[in-house]
XYZ file of C-alpha atoms in Angstrom:
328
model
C -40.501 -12.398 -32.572
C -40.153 -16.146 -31.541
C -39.394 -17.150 -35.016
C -36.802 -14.334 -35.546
C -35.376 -15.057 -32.111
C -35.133 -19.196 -33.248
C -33.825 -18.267 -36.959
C -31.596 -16.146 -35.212
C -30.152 -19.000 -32.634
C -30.125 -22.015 -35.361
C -29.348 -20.642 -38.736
C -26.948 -17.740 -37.812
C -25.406 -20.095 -34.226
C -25.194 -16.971 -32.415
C -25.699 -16.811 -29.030
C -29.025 -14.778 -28.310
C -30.991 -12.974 -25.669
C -34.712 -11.697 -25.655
C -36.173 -8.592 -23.474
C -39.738 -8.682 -23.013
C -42.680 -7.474 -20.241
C -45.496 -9.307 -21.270
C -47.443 -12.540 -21.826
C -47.139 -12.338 -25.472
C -43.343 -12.351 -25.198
C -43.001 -15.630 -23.021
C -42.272 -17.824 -26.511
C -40.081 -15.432 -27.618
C -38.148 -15.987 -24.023
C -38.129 -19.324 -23.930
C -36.843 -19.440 -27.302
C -33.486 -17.719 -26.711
C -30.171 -18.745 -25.109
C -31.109 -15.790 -22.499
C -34.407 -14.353 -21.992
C -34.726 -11.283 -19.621
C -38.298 -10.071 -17.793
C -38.963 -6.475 -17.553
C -41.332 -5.975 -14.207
C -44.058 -4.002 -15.804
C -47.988 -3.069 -16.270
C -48.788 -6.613 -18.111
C -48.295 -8.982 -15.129
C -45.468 -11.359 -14.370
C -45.511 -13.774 -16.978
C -42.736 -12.656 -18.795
C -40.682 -12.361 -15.307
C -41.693 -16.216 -14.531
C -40.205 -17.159 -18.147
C -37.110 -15.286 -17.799
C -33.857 -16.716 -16.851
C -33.147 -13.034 -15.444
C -35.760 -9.847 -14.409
C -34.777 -6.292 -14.408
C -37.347 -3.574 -12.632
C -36.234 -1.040 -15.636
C -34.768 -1.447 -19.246
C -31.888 0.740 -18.092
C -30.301 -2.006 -16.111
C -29.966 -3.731 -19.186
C -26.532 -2.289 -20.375
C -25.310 -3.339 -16.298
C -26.236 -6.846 -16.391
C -24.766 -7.646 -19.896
C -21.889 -5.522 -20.030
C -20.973 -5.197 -16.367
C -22.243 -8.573 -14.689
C -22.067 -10.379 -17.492
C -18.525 -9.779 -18.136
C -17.360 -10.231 -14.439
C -19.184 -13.833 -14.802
C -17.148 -14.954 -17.950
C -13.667 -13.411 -16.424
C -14.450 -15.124 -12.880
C -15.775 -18.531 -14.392
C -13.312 -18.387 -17.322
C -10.342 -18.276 -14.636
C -11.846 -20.106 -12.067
C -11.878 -23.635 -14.604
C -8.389 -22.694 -16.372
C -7.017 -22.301 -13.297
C -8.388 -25.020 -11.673
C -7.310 -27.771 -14.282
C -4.020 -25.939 -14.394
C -3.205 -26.268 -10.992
C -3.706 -29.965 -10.831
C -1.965 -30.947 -13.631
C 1.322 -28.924 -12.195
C 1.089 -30.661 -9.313
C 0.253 -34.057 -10.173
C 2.641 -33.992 -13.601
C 5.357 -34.749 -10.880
C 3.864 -38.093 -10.142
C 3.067 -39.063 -13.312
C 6.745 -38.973 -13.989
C 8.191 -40.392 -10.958
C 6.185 -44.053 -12.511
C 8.661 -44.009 -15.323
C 11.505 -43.878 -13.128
C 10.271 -46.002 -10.225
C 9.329 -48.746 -12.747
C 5.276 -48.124 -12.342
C 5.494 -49.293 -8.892
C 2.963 -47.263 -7.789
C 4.759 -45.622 -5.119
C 3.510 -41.836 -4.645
C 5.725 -39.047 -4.862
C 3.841 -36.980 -1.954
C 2.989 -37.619 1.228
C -0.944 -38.990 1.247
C -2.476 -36.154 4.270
C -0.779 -33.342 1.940
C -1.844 -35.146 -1.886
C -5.468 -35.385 -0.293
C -6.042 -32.353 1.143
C -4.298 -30.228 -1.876
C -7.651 -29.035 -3.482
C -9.633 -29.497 0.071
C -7.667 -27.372 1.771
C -4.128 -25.719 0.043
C -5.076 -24.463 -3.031
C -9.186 -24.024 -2.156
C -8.896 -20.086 -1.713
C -7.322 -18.832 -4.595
C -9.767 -20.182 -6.963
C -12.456 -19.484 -4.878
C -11.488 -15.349 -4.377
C -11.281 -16.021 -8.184
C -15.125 -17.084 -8.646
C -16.414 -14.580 -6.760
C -14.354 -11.105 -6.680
C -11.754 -10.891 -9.372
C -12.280 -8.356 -12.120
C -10.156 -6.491 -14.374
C -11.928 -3.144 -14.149
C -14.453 -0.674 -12.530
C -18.436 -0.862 -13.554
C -18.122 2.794 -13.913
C -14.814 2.660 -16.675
C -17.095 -0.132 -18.490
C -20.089 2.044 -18.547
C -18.282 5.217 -19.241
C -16.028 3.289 -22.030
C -18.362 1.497 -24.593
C -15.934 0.508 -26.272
C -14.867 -1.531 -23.740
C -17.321 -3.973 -24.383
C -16.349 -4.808 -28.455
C -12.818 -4.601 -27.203
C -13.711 -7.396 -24.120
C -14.933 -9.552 -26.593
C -12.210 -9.879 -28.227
C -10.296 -10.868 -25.656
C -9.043 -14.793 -25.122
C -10.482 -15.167 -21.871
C -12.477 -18.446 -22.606
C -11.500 -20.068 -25.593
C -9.582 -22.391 -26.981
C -6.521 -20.112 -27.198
C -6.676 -19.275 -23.565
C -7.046 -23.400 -22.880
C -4.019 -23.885 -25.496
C -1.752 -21.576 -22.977
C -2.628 -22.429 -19.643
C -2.278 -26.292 -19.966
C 1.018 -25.365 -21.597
C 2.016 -23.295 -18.630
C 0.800 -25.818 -16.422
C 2.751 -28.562 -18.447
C 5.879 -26.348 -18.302
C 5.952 -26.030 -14.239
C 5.245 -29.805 -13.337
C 8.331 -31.105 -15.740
C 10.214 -28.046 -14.087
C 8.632 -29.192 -10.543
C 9.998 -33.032 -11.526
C 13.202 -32.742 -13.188
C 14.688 -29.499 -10.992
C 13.837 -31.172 -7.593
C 13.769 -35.009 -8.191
C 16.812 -35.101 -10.231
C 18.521 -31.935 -9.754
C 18.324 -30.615 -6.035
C 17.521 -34.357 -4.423
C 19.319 -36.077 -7.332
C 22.849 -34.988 -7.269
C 23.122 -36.628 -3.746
C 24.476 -34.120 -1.262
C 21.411 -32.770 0.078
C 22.149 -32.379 3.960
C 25.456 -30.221 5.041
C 27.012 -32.837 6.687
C 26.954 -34.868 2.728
C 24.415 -37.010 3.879
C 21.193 -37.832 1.562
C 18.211 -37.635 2.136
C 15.461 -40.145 1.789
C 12.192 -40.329 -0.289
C 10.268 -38.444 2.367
C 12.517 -35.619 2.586
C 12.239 -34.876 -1.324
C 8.788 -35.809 -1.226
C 8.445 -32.814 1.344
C 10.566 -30.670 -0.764
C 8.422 -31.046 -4.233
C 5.069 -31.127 -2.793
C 6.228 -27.527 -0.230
C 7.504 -26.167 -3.844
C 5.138 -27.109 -5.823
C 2.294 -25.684 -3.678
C 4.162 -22.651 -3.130
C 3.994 -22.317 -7.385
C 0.326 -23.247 -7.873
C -0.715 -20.529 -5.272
C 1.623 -18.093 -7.052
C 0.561 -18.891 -10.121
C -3.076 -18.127 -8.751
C -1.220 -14.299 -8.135
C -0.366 -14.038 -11.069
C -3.507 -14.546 -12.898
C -5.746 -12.571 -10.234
C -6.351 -8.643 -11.846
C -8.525 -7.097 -8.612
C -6.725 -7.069 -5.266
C -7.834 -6.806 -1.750
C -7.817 -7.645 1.570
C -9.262 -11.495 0.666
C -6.612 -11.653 -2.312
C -4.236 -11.054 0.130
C -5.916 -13.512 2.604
C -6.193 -16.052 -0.042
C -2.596 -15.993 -1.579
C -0.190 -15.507 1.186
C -2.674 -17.176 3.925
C -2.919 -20.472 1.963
C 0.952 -20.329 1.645
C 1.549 -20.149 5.641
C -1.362 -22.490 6.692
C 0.512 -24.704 4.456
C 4.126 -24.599 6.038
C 2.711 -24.243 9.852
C 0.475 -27.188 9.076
C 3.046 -29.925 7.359
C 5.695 -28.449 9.699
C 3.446 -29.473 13.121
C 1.675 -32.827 11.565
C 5.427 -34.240 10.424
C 6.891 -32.865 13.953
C 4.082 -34.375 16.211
C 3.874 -38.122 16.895
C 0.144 -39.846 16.038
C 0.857 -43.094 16.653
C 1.402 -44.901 13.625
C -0.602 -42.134 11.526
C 3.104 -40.160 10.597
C 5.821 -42.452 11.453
C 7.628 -42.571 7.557
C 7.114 -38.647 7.762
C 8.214 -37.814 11.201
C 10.824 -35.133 11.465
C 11.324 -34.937 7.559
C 9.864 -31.799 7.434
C 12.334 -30.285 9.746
C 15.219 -32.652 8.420
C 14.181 -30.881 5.501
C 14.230 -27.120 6.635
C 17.517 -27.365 8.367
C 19.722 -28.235 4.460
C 21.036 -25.266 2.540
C 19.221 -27.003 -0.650
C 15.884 -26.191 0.719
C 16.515 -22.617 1.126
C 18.588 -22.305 -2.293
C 16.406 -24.364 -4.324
C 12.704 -23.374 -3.234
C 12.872 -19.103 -4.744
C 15.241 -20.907 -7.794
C 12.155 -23.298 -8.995
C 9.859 -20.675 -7.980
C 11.209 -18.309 -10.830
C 11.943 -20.887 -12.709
C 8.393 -22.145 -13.165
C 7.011 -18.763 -13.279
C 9.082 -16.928 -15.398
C 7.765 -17.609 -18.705
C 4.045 -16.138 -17.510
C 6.009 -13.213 -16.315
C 7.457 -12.216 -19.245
C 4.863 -13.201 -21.412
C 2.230 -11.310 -19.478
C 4.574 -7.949 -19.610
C 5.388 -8.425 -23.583
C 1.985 -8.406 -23.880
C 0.751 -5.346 -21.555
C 4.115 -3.311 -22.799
C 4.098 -3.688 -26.775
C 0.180 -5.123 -27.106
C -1.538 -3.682 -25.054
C -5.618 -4.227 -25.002
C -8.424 -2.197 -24.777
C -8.972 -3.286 -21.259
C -5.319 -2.674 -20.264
C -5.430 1.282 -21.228
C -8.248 1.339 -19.339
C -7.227 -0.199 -16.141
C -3.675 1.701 -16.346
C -6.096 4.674 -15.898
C -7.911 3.924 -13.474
C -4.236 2.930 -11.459
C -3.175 5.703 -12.250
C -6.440 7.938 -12.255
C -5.622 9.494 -15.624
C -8.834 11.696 -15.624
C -10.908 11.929 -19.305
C -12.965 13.804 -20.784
C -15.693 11.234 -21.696
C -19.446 11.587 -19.277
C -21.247 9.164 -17.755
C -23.086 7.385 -20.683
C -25.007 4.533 -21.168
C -23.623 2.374 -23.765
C -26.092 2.316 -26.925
C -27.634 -0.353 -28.440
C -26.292 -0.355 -31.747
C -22.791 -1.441 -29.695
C -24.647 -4.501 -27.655
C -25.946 -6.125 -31.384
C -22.767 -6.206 -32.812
């Protein structure tokens, strides 16, 4: 069994996993990608060797098809999104140094660049890692052919990689060009035709722009609840009641260039016109794309959790799904 399991793993380069529940199958375990104990009559070895162990063979089909798949979907997201989200927001920067002559001066304020992924944007990808899903454990049970149709899904590959950086691409040179040289650019920012200074648009891209990455982080999450909620629009008001106090509040010499910007900033008709503008602008395109696709391409998956939204009631029984369906 160790020498199918390693023929297996090196000459065909498929991923593989090994079930044993005795002493005799440690090798083979140890052999494969994933080995999984079986608590049995023949001792513990096999448990000890295992990267996972199951009390009963019939928790098999949960772990791979139901845990398994919420850990691809949940990691799979969680590092897309997470690269994604920084290059939309630091994009912006990288192409304010052609037009400031690579002086080095930042685009955002340094409390709100610094505590982006500390603070801002922590909770979406974290409700990501641990509770999104795109549906039930008892559809994927009841639906076997939910797993074949899962993996042939993009949800980790190089095609999904391909379209997020594009997305992300796509929002910071809308971010940049749309609020440095449109809104800010044209000159008239305040009502009374004054403009504003580099603080003031600095406020304006870096409120935007976290607004879009946290929206973005909506659109991509499948499973809602109370933390989604908590996570999305939460992050979103921390944010504004946050820069709005630390650039109102004198600390010494901590936020004297920001002081009052924030509110300088609230108080012009640009702010209010231009923020939901860029928003759909930079979202848009995942929009559409993600309704083209549920509306004339729909997946497997997508039937299946339009029923369960619906609670379209079937036919089908409780099953467990068979092996023949896990090997291929």
């Amino acid at each position: 069994r160790r020498v199918h399991g390693g023929l297996a793993k090196e000459r065909l380069k498929r991923i593989t996993l090994a079930i044993g529940d005795g002493a005799n199958d440690v090798s083979m375990l140890l052999t494969a990608h994933i080995g999984i104990g079986v608590v049995g009559n023949e001792g513990t070895q096999a448990v000890r060797a295992a990267d996972f162990a199951l009390h009963e063979f019939r928790l098999l089909a949960p772990l791979i098809c139901v845990q398994g798949r919420y850990s691809l979907i949940r990691i799979g997201r969680l590092v897309l999104y997470s690269f994604a989200k920084n290059i939309a927001f630091i994009l912006p920067q990288f192409l304010f140094g052609f037009f400031s002559g690579f002086s080095g001066t930042v685009v955002y304020d340094e409390i709100v660049l610094t505590t982006f992924n500390v603070i801002w944007a922590s909770l979406p990808p974290l409700y990501i890692g641990m509770f999104d899903r795109d549906i039930s454990k008892r559809t994927i049970l009841k639906h076997p052919s939910a797993f074949k149709a899962f993996k042939r899904q993009h949800v980790f590959d190089l095609t999904a990689v391909g379209y997020w950086m594009a997305s992300a691409t796509y929002i910071g040179f809308v971010l940049y060009f749309t609020i440095f040289h449109g809104v800010v650019g044209t000159g008239g920012l305040f009502a009374n035709g004054q403009t504003a200074d580099r603080w003031v648009a600095a406020n304006l891209g870096s409120t935007i722009g976290v607004f879009v990455v946290i929206l973005r982080a909506a659109i991509a999450i499948e499973f809602w609840n109370v933390f989604a909620h908590i996570a999305i629009w939460g992050s979103m008001l921390v944010y504004f009641f946050f820069v709005l106090l630390y650039m109102s509040v004198p600390i010494g010499q901590f936020n004297t260039a920001v002081l009052d910007t924030f509110a300088a900033m609230l108080r012009t008709p640009s702010f209010w016109f231009a923020t939901p503008l860029v928003i759909i602008i930079c979202l848009l395109p995942d929009v559409v794309f993600a309704f083209a696709r549920d509306q004339w391409r729909p997946s497997k998956t997508r039937i299946l959790k339009e029923m369960e939204k619906f609670k379209v009631p079937d036919d089908a029984s409780e099953v467990t799904i068979p092996l023949d369906v896990l090997r291929q």
